[in-house]
PDB file of C-alpha atoms in Angstrom:
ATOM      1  CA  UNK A   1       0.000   0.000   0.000  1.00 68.00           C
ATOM      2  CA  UNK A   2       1.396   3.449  -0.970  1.00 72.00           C
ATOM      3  CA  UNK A   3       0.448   6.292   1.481  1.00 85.00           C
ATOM      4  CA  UNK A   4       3.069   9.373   0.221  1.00 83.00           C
ATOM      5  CA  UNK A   5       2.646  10.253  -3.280  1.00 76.00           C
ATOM      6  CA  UNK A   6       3.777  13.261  -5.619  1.00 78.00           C
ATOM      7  CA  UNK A   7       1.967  14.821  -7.861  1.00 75.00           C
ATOM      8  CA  UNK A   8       2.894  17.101 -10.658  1.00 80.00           C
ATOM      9  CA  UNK A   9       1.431  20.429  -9.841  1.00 81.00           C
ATOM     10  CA  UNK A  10      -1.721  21.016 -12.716  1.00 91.00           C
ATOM     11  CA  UNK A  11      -2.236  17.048 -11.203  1.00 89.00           C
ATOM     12  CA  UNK A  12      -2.525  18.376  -7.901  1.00 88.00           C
ATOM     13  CA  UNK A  13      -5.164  21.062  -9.189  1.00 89.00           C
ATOM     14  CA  UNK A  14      -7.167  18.558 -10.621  1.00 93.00           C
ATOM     15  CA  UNK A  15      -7.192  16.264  -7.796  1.00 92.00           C
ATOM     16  CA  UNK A  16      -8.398  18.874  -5.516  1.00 90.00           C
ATOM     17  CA  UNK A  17      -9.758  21.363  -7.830  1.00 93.00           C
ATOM     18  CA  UNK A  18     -11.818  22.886  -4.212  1.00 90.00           C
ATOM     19  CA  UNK A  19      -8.475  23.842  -2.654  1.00 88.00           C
ATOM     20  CA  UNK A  20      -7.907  26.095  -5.267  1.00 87.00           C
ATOM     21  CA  UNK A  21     -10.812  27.431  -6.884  1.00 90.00           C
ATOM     22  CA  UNK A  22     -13.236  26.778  -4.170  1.00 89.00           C
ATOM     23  CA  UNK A  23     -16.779  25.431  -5.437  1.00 89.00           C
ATOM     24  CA  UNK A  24     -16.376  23.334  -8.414  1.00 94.00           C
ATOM     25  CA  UNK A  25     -20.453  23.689  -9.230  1.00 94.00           C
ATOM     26  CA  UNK A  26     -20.057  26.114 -11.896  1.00 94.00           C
ATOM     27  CA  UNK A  27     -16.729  27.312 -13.302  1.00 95.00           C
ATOM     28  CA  UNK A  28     -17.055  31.102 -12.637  1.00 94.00           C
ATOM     29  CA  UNK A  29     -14.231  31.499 -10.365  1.00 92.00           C
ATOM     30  CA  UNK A  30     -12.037  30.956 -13.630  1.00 95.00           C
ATOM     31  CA  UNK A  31     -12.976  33.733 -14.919  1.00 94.00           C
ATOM     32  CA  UNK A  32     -12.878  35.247 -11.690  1.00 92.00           C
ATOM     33  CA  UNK A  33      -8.606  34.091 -11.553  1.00 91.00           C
ATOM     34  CA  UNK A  34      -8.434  35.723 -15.306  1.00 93.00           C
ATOM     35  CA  UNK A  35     -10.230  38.850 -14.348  1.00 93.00           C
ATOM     36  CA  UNK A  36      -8.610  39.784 -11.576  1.00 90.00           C
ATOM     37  CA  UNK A  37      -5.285  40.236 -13.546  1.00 90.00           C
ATOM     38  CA  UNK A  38      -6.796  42.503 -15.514  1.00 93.00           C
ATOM     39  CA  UNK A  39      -8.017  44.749 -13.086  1.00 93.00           C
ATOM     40  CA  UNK A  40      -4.958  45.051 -11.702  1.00 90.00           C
ATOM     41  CA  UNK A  41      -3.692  46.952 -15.181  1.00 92.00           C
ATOM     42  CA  UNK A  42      -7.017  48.551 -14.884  1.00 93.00           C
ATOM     43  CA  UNK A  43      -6.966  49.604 -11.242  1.00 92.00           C
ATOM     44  CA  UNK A  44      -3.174  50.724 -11.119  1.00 91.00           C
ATOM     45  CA  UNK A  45      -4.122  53.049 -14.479  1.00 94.00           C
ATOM     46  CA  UNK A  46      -2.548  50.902 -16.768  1.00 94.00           C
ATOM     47  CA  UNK A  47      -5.574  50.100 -18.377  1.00 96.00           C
ATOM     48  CA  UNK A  48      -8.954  51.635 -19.588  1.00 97.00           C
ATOM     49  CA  UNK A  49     -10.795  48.651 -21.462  1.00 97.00           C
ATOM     50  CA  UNK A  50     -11.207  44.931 -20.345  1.00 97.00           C
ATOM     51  CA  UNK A  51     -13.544  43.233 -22.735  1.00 97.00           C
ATOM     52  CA  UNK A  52     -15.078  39.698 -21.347  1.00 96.00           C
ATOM     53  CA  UNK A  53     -16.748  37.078 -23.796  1.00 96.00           C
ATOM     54  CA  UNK A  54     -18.438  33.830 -23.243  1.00 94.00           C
ATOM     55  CA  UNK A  55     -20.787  31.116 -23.892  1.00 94.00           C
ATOM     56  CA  UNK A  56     -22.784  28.216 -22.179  1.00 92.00           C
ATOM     57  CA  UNK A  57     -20.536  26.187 -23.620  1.00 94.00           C
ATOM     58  CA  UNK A  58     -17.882  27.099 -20.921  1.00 94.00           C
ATOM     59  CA  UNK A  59     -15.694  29.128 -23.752  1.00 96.00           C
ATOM     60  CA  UNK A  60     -14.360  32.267 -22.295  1.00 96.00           C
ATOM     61  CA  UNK A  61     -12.329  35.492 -23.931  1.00 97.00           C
ATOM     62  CA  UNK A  62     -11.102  38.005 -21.449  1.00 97.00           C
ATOM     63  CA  UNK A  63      -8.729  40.771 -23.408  1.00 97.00           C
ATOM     64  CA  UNK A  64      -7.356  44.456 -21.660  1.00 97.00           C
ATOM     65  CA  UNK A  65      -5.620  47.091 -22.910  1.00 96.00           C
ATOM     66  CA  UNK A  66      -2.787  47.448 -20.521  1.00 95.00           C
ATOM     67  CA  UNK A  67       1.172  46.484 -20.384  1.00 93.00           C
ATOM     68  CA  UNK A  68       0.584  42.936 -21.572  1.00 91.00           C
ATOM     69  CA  UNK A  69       1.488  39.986 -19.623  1.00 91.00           C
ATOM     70  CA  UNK A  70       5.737  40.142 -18.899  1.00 91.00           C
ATOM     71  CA  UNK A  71       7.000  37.892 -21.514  1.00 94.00           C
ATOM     72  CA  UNK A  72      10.988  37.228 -20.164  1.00 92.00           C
ATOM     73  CA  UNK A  73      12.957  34.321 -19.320  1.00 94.00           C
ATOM     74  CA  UNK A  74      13.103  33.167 -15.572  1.00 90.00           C
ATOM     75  CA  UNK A  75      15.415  31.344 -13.310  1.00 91.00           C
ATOM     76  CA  UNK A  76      13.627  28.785 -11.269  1.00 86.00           C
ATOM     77  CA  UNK A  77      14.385  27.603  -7.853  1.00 86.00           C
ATOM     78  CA  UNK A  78      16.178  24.559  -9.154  1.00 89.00           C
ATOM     79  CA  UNK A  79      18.214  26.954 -11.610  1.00 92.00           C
ATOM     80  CA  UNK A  80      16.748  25.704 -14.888  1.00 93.00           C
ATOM     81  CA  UNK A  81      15.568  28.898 -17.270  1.00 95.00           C
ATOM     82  CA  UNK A  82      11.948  28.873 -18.316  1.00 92.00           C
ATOM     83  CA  UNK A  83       9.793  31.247 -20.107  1.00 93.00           C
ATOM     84  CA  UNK A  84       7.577  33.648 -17.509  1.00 92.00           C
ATOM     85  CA  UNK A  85       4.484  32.961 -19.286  1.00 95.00           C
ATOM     86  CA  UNK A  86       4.791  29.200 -19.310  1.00 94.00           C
ATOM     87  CA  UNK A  87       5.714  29.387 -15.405  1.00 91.00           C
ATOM     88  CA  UNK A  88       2.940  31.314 -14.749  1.00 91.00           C
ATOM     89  CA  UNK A  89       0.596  29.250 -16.099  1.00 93.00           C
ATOM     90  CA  UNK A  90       1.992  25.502 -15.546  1.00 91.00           C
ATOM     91  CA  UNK A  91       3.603  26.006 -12.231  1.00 86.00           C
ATOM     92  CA  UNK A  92       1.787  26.890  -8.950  1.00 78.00           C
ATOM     93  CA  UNK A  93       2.813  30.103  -6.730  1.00 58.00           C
ATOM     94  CA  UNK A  94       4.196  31.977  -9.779  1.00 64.00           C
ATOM     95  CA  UNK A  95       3.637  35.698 -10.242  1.00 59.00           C
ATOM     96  CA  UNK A  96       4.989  38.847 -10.141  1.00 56.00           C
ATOM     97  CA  UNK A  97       2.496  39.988  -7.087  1.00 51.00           C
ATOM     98  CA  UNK A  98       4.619  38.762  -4.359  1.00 45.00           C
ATOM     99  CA  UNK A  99       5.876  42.054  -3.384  1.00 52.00           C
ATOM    100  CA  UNK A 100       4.694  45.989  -3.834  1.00 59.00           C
ATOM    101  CA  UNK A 101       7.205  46.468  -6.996  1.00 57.00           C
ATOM    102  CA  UNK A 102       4.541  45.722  -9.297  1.00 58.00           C
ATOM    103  CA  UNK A 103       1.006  46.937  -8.496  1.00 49.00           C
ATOM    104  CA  UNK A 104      -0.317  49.534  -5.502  1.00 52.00           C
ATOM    105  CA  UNK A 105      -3.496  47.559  -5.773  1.00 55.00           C
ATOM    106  CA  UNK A 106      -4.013  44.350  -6.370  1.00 52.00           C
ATOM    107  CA  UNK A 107      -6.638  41.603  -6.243  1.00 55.00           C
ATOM    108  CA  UNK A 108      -4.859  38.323  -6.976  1.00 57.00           C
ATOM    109  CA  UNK A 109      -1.624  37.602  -4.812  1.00 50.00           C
ATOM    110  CA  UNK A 110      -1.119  33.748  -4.422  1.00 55.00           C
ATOM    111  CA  UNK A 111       0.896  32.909  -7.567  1.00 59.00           C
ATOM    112  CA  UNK A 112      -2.239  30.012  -8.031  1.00 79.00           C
ATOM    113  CA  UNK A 113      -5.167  31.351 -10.387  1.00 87.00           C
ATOM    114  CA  UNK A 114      -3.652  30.954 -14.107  1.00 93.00           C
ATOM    115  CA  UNK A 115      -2.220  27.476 -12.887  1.00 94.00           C
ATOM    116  CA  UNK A 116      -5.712  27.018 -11.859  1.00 94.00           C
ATOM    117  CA  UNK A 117      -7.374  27.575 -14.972  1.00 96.00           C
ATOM    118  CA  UNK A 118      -4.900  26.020 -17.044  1.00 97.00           C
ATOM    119  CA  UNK A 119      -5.646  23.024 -15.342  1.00 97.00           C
ATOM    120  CA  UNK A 120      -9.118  23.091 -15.128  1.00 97.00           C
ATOM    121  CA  UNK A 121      -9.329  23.850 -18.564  1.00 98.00           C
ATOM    122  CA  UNK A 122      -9.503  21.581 -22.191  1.00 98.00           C
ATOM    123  CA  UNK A 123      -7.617  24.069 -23.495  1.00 98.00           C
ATOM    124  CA  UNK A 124      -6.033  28.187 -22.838  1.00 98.00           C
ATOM    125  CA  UNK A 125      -4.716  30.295 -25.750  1.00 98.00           C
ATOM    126  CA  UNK A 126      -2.658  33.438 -24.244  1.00 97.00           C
ATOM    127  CA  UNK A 127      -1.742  36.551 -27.169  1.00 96.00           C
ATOM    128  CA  UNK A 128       0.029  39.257 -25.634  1.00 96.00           C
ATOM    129  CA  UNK A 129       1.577  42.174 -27.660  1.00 95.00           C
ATOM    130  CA  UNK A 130       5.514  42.966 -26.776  1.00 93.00           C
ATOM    131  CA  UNK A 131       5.448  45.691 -24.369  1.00 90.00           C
ATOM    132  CA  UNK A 132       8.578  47.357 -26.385  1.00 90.00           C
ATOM    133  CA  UNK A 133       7.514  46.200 -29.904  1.00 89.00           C
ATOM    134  CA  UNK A 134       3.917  46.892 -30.629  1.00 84.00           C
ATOM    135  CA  UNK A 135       3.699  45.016 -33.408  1.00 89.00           C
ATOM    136  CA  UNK A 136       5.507  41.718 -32.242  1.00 93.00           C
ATOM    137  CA  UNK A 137       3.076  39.002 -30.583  1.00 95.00           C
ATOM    138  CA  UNK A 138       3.769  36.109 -28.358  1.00 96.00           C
ATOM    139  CA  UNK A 139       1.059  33.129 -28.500  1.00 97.00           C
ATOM    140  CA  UNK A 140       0.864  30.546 -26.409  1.00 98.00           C
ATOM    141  CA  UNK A 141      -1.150  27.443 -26.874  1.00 98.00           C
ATOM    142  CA  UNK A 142      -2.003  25.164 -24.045  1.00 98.00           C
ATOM    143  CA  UNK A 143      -4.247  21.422 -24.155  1.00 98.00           C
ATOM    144  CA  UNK A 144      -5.262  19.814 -21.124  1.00 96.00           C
ATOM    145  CA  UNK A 145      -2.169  22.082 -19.183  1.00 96.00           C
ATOM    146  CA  UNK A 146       0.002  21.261 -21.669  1.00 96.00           C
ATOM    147  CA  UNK A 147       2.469  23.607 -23.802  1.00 97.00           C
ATOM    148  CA  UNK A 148       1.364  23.253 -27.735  1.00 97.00           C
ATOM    149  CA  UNK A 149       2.603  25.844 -29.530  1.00 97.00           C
ATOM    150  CA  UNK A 150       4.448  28.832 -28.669  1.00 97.00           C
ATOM    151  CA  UNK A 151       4.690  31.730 -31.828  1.00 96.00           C
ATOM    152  CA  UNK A 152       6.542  34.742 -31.767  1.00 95.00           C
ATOM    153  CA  UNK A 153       5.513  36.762 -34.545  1.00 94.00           C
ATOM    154  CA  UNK A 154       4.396  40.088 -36.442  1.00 91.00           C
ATOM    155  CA  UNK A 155       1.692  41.736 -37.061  1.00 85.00           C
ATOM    156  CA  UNK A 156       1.283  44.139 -39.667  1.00 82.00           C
ATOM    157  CA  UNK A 157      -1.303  46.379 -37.596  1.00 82.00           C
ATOM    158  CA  UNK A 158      -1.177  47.153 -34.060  1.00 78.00           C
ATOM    159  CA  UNK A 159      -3.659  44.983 -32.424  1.00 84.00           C
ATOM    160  CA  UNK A 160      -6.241  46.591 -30.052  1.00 87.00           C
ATOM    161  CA  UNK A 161      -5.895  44.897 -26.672  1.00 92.00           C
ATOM    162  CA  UNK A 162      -2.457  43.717 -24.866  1.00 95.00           C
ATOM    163  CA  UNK A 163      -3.262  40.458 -23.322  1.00 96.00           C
ATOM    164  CA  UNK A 164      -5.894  38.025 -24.228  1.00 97.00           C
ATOM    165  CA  UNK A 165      -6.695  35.081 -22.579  1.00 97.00           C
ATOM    166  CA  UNK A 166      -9.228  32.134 -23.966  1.00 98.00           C
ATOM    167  CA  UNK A 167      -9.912  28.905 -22.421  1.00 98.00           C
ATOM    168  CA  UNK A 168     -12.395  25.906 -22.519  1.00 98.00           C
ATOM    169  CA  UNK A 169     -13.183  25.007 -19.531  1.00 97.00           C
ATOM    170  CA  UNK A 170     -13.052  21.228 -19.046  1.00 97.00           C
ATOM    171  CA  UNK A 171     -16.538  20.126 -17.677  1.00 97.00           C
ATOM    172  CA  UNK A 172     -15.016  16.614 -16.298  1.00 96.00           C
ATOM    173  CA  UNK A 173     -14.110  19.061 -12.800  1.00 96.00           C
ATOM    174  CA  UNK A 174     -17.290  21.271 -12.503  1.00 96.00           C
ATOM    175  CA  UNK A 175     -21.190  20.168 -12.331  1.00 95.00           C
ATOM    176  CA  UNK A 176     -22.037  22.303 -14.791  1.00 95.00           C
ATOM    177  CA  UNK A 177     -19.771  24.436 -17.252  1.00 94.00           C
ATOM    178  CA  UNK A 178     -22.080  27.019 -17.524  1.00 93.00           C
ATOM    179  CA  UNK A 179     -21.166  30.565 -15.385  1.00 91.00           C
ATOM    180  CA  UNK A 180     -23.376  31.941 -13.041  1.00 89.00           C
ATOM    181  CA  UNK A 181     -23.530  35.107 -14.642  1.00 81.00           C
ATOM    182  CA  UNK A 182     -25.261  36.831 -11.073  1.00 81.00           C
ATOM    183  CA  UNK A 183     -22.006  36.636  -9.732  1.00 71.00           C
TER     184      UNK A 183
END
């Protein structure tokens, strides 16, 4: 009989989704994790637009106009170099809100709530425009937590928002995958 056992972190997520999201009978709190990081840009005044789309389907878009999400490379604790966006969103307790360097306000602190969705999602497409080269664009491409694809390219016309983040929600860890849009 095995009683210790480790599990990879986005496993860990989806054993206990509850420890992380809280109730599991509706996805909303995803958006909710997603959100949040926008009105950060929003509340600190880097930001004046955050534009949220979904569906019943559990399909959500959330895009802002702000800095964009900090695309760099990383050390980890271990040493190993990894991109920011891919820690931030397949590692737990990554971020850049662990300290008052970043925002004056801010709602999400934990380093947990893109890890979250990634998780908890079929699949999460991040575009973010270069904060020094408007017309360069990072895309990311998760499945089922996964890194897919990662582009770095150009576009010919300055695109509107800075970060946008889509996911699926994956309806194997929620009763129903439809938000309650009341909250």
């Amino acid at each position: 009989m095995t009683e210790i056992r480790v599990l990879a972190e986005l496993d860990h997520i989806r054993k206990r989704p509850g420890m992380y999201i809280g109730d599991t009978k509706n996805p909303t709190h995803l958006i909710k994790e997603v959100l949040d990081n926008a009105l950060d840009e929003l509340l600190n005044a880097y930001a004046d637009t955050i534009i949220i789309n979904y569906d019943d389907q559990g399909n959500v878009s959330i895009s802002d106009n702000g800095r964009g999400f900090p695309v760099h490379e990383l050390t980890l604790p271990d040493g190993k170099k990894e991109d920011s966006v891919i820690a931030a969103v397949c590692r737990l307790f990554s971020g850049a809100k662990f300290d008052d360097n970043t925002y004056n306000i801010s709602k999400g602190t934990h380093g947990v709530g893109l890890s979250a969705v990634n998780a908890l999602s079929k699949s999460m497409n991040i575009t973010i425009k270069d904060r020094e080269n408007k017309h360069k664009v990072h895309y990311y491409e998760f499945n089922n937590g996964e890194l897919i694809n990662h582009v770095i390219g150009e576009t010919p016309n300055v695109i509107e928002f800075s970060t946008q983040l889509q996911f699926s929600v994956d309806s194997q860890y929620f009763e129903t995958v439809k938000f309650d849009t009341e909250t």
